[in-house]
XYZ file of N, CA and C in Angstrom:
435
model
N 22.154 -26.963 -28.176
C 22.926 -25.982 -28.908
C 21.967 -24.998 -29.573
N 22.259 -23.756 -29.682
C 21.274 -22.479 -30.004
C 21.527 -22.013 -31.401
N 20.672 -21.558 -32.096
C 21.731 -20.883 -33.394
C 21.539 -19.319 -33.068
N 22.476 -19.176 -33.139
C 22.597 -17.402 -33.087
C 23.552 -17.033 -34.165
N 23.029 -15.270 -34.331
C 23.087 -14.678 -35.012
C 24.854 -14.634 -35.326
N 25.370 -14.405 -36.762
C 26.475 -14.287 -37.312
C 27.422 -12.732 -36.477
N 28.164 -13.016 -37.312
C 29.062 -11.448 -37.246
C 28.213 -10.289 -37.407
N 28.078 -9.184 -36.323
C 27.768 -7.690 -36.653
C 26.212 -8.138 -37.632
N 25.556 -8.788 -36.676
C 24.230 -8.963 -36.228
C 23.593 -9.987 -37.473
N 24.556 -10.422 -38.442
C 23.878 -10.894 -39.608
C 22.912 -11.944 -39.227
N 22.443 -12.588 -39.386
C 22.039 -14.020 -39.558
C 23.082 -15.427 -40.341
N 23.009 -16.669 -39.384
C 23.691 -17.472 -39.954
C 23.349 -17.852 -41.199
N 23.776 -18.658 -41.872
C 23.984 -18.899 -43.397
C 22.360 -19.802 -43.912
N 21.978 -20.954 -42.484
C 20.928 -21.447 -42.691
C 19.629 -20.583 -42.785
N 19.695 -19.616 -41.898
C 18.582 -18.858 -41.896
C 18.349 -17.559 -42.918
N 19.425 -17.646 -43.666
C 19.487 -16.954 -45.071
C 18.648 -17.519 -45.624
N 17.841 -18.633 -45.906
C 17.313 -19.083 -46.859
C 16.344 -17.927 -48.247
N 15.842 -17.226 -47.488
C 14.791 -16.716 -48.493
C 15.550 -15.773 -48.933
N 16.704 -14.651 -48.353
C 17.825 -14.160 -48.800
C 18.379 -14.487 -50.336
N 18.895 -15.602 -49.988
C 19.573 -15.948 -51.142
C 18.083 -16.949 -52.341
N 17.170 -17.187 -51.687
C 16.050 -17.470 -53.183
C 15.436 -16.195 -53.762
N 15.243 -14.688 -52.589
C 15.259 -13.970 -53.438
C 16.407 -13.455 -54.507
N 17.386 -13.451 -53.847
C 18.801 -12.863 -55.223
C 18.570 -14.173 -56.319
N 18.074 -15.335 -56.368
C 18.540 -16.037 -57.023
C 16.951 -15.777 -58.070
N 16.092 -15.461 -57.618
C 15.231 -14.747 -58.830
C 15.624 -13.991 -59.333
N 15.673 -12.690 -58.369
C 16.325 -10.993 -59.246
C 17.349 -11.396 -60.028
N 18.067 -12.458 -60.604
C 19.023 -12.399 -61.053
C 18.982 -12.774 -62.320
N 17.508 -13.287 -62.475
C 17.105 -13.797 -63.909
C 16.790 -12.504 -64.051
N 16.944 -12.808 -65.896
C 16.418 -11.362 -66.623
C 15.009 -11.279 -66.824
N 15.104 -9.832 -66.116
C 13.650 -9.166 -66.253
C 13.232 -9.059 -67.974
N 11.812 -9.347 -68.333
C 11.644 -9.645 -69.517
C 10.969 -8.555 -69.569
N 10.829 -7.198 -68.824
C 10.951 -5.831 -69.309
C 11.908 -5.427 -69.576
N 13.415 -5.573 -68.904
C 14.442 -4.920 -69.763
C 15.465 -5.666 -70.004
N 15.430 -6.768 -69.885
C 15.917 -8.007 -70.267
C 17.361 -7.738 -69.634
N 17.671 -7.344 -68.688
C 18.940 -7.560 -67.596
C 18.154 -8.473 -66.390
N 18.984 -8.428 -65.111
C 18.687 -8.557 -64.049
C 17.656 -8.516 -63.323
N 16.614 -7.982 -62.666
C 15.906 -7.299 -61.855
C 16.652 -6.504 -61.160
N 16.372 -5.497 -60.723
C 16.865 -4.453 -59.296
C 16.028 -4.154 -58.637
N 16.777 -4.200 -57.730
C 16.031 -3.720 -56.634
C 14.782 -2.884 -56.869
N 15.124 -1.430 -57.819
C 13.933 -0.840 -58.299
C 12.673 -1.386 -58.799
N 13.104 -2.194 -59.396
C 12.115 -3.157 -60.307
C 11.042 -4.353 -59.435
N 11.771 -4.729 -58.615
C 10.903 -5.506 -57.567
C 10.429 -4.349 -56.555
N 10.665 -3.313 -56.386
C 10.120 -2.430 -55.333
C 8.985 -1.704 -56.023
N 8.966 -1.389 -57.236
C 7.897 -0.725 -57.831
C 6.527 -2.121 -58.458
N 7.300 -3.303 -58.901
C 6.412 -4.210 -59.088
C 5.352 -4.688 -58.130
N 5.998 -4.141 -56.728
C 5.373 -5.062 -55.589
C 4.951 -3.857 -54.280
N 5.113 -2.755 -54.485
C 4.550 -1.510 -53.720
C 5.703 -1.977 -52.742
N 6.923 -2.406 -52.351
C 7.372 -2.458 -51.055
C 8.463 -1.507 -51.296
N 9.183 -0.568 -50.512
C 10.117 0.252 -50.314
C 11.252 -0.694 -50.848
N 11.968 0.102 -51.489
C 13.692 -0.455 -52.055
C 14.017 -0.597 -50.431
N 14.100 0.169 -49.795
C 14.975 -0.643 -48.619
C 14.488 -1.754 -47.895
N 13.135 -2.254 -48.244
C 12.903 -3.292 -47.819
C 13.168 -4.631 -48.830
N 13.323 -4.260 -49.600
C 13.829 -5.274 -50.698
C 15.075 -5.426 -50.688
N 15.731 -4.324 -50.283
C 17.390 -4.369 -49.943
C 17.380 -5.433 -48.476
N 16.970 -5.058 -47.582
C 16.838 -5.849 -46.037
C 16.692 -7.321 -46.642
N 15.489 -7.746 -47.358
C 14.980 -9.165 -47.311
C 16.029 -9.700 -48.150
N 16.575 -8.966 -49.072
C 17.703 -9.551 -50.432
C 18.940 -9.985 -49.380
N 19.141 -8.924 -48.437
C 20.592 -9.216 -47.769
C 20.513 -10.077 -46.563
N 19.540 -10.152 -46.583
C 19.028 -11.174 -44.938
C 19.203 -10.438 -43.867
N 19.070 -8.896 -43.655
C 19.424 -8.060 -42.465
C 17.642 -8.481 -42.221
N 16.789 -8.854 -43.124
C 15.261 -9.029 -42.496
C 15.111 -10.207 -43.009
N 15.678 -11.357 -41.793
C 15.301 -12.972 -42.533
C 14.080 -13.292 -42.345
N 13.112 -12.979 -41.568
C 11.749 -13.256 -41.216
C 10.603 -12.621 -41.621
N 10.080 -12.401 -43.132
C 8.926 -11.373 -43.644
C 8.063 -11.720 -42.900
N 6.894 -11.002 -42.994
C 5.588 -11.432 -43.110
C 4.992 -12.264 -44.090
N 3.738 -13.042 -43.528
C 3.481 -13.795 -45.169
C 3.032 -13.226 -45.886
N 2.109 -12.065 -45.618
C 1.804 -11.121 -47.011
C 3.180 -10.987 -47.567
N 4.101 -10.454 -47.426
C 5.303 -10.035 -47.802
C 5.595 -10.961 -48.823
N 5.531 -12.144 -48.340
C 6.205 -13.458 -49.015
C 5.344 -13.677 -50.280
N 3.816 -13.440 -49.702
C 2.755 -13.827 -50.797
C 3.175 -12.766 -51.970
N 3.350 -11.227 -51.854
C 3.103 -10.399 -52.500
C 4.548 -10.703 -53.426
N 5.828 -11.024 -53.111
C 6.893 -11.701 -54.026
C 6.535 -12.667 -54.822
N 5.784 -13.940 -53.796
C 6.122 -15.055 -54.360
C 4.657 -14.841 -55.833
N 3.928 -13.800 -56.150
C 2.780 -13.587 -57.074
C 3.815 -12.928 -58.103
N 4.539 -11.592 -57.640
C 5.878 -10.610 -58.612
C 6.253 -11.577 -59.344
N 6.923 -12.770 -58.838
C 7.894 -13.415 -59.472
C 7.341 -14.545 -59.534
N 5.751 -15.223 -59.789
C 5.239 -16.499 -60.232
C 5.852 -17.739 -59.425
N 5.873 -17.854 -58.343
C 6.360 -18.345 -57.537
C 5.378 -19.002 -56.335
N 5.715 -20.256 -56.033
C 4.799 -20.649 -55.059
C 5.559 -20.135 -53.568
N 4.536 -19.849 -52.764
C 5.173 -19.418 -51.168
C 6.488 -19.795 -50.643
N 5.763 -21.534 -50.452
C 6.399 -22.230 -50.428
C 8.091 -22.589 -50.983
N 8.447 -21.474 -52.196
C 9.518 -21.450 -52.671
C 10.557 -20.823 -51.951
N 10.499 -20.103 -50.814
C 11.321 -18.852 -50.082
C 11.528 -19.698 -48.380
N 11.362 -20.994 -48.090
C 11.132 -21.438 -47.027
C 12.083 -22.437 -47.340
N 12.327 -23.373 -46.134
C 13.259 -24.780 -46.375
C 12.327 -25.477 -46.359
N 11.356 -25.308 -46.982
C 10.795 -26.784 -46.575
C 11.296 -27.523 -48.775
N 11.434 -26.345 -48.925
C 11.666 -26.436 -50.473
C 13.419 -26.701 -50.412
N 13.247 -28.007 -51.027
C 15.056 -28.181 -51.751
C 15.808 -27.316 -52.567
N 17.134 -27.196 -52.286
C 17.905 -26.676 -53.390
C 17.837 -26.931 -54.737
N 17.719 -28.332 -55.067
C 17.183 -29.211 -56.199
C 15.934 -28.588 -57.061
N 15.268 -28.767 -56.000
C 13.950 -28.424 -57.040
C 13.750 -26.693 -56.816
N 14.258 -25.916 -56.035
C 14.325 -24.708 -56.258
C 15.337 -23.895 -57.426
N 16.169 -24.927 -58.170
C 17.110 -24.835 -59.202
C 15.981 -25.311 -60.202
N 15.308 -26.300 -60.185
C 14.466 -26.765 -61.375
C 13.360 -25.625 -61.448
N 12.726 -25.078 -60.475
C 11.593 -23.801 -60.174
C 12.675 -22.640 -61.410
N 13.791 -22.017 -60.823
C 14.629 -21.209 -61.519
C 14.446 -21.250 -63.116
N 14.779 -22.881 -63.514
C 15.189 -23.108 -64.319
C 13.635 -23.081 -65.561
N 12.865 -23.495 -65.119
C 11.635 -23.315 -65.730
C 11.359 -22.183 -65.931
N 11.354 -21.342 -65.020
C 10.950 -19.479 -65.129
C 11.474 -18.758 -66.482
N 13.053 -19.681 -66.491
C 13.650 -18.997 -67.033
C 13.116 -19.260 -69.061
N 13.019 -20.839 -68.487
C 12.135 -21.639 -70.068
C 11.165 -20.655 -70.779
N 9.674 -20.391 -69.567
C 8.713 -20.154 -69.683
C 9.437 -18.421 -70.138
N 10.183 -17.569 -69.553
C 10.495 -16.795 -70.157
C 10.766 -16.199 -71.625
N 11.575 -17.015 -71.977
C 11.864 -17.168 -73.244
C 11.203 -18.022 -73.913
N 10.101 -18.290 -73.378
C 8.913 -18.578 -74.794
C 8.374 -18.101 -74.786
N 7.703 -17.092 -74.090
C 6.972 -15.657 -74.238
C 7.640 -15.173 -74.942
N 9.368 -15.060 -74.892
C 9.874 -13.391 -75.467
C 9.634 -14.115 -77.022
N 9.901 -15.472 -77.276
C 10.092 -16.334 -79.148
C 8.639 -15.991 -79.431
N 7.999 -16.118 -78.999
C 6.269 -16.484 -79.238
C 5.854 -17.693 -79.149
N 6.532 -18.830 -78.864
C 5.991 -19.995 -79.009
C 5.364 -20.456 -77.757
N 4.958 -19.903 -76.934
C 4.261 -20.067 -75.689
C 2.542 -21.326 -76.379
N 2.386 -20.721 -77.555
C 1.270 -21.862 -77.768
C 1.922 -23.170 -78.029
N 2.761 -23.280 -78.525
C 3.822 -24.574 -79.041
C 4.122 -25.560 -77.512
N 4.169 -24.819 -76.590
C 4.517 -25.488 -75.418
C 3.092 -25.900 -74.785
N 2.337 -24.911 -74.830
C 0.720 -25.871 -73.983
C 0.100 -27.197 -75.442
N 0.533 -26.886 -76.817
C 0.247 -27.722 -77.534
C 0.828 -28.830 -77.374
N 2.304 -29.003 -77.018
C 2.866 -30.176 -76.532
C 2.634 -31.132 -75.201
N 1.590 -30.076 -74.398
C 1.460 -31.105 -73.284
C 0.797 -31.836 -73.343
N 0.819 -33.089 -72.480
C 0.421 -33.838 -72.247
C 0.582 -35.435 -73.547
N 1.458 -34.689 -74.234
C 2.209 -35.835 -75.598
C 2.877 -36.653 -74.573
N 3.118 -37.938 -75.243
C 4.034 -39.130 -74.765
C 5.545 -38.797 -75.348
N 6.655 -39.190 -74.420
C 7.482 -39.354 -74.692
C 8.204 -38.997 -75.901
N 7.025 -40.431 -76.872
C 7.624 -40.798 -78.197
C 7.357 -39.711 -79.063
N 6.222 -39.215 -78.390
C 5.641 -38.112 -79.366
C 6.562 -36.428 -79.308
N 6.801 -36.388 -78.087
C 7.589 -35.259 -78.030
C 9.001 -35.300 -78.665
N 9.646 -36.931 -78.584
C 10.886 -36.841 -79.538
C 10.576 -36.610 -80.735
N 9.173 -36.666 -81.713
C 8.997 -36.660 -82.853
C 8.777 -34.972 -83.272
N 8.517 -34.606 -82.242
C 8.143 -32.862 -82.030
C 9.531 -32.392 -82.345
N 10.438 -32.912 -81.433
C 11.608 -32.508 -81.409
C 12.593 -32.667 -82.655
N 12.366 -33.645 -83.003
C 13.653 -33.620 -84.302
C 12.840 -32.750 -85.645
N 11.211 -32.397 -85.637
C 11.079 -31.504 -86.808
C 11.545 -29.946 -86.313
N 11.558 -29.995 -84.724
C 12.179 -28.458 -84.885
C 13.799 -28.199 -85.130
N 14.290 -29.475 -84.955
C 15.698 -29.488 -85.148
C 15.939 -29.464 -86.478
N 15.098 -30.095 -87.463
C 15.207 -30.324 -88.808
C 14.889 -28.886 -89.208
N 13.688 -28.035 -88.864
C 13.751 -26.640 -89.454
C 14.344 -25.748 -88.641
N 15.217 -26.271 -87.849
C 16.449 -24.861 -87.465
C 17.611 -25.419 -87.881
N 18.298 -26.296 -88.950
C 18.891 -26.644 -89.618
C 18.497 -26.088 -90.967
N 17.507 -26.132 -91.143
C 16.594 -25.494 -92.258
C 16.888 -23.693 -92.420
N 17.061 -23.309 -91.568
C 16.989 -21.962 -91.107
C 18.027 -21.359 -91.080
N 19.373 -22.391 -90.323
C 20.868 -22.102 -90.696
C 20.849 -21.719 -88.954
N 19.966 -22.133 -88.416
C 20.596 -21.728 -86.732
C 21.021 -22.776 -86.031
N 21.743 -23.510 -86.579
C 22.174 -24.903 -85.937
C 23.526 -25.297 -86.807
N 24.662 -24.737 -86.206
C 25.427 -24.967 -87.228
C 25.953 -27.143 -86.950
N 26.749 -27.391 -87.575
C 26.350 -29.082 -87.945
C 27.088 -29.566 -86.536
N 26.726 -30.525 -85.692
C 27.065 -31.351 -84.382
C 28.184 -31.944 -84.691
């Protein structure tokens, strides 16, 4: 059995893959203007033409080059490896989900607070945790559970 191409030349849904991991970056907020990404924004970040960012976003171009891939997967802090199947849905939701962490501890400032916490145990990070809970109770940004 062959896989061929969808309706009016698309590509099937499997071979969307990097399609839909790029929309699923652009969709976090850009922490220059704190919306979305657009198209503009990844085309000027990364020297590639908006219509080629339009093609790879819509899957009319499911197959980049690996520069292509490299020069995204650097834009958006991303390993190569993230735009391929060899990467799970799972952990490409946990990849998302971190970006989005590491984001917003740049925009708070506490980006030192997080390399200071690594490599703590467990016990130690719950102890981290309830003094920041105790001074954002302190603060009035926690209204009562």
């Amino acid at each position: 059995m062959s896989i061929r191409a969808g309706d009016a030349g698309t590509p099937p849904a499997d071979e969307k893959v990097f399609a839909r991991r790029l929309s699923a970056l652009m969709a976090k907020e850009n922490p220059e203007t704190g919306k979305p990404y657009t198209v503009a924004d990844v085309a000027r970040g990364t020297g590639f033409a908006e219509s080629t960012i339009t093609q790879l976003r819509t899957g009319a171009k499911p197959n980049p080059l690996l520069r292509t891939v490299e020069v995204l997967a650097e834009y958006f802090g991303v390993e190569v490896g993230f735009f391929t199947k060899q990467m799970d849905e799972e952990r490409v939701r946990k990849v998302i989900t971190a970006l989005e962490l590491l984001d917003k501890a740049e925009d708070a400032g506490v980006q030192a607070l997080f390399a200071r916490a690594s490599g703590l145990s467990s016990q130690s990070l719950e102890m981290v945790k309830a003094v920041i809970d105790t001074a954002r109770k302190a603060d009035g940004l926690d209204g009562p559970r």
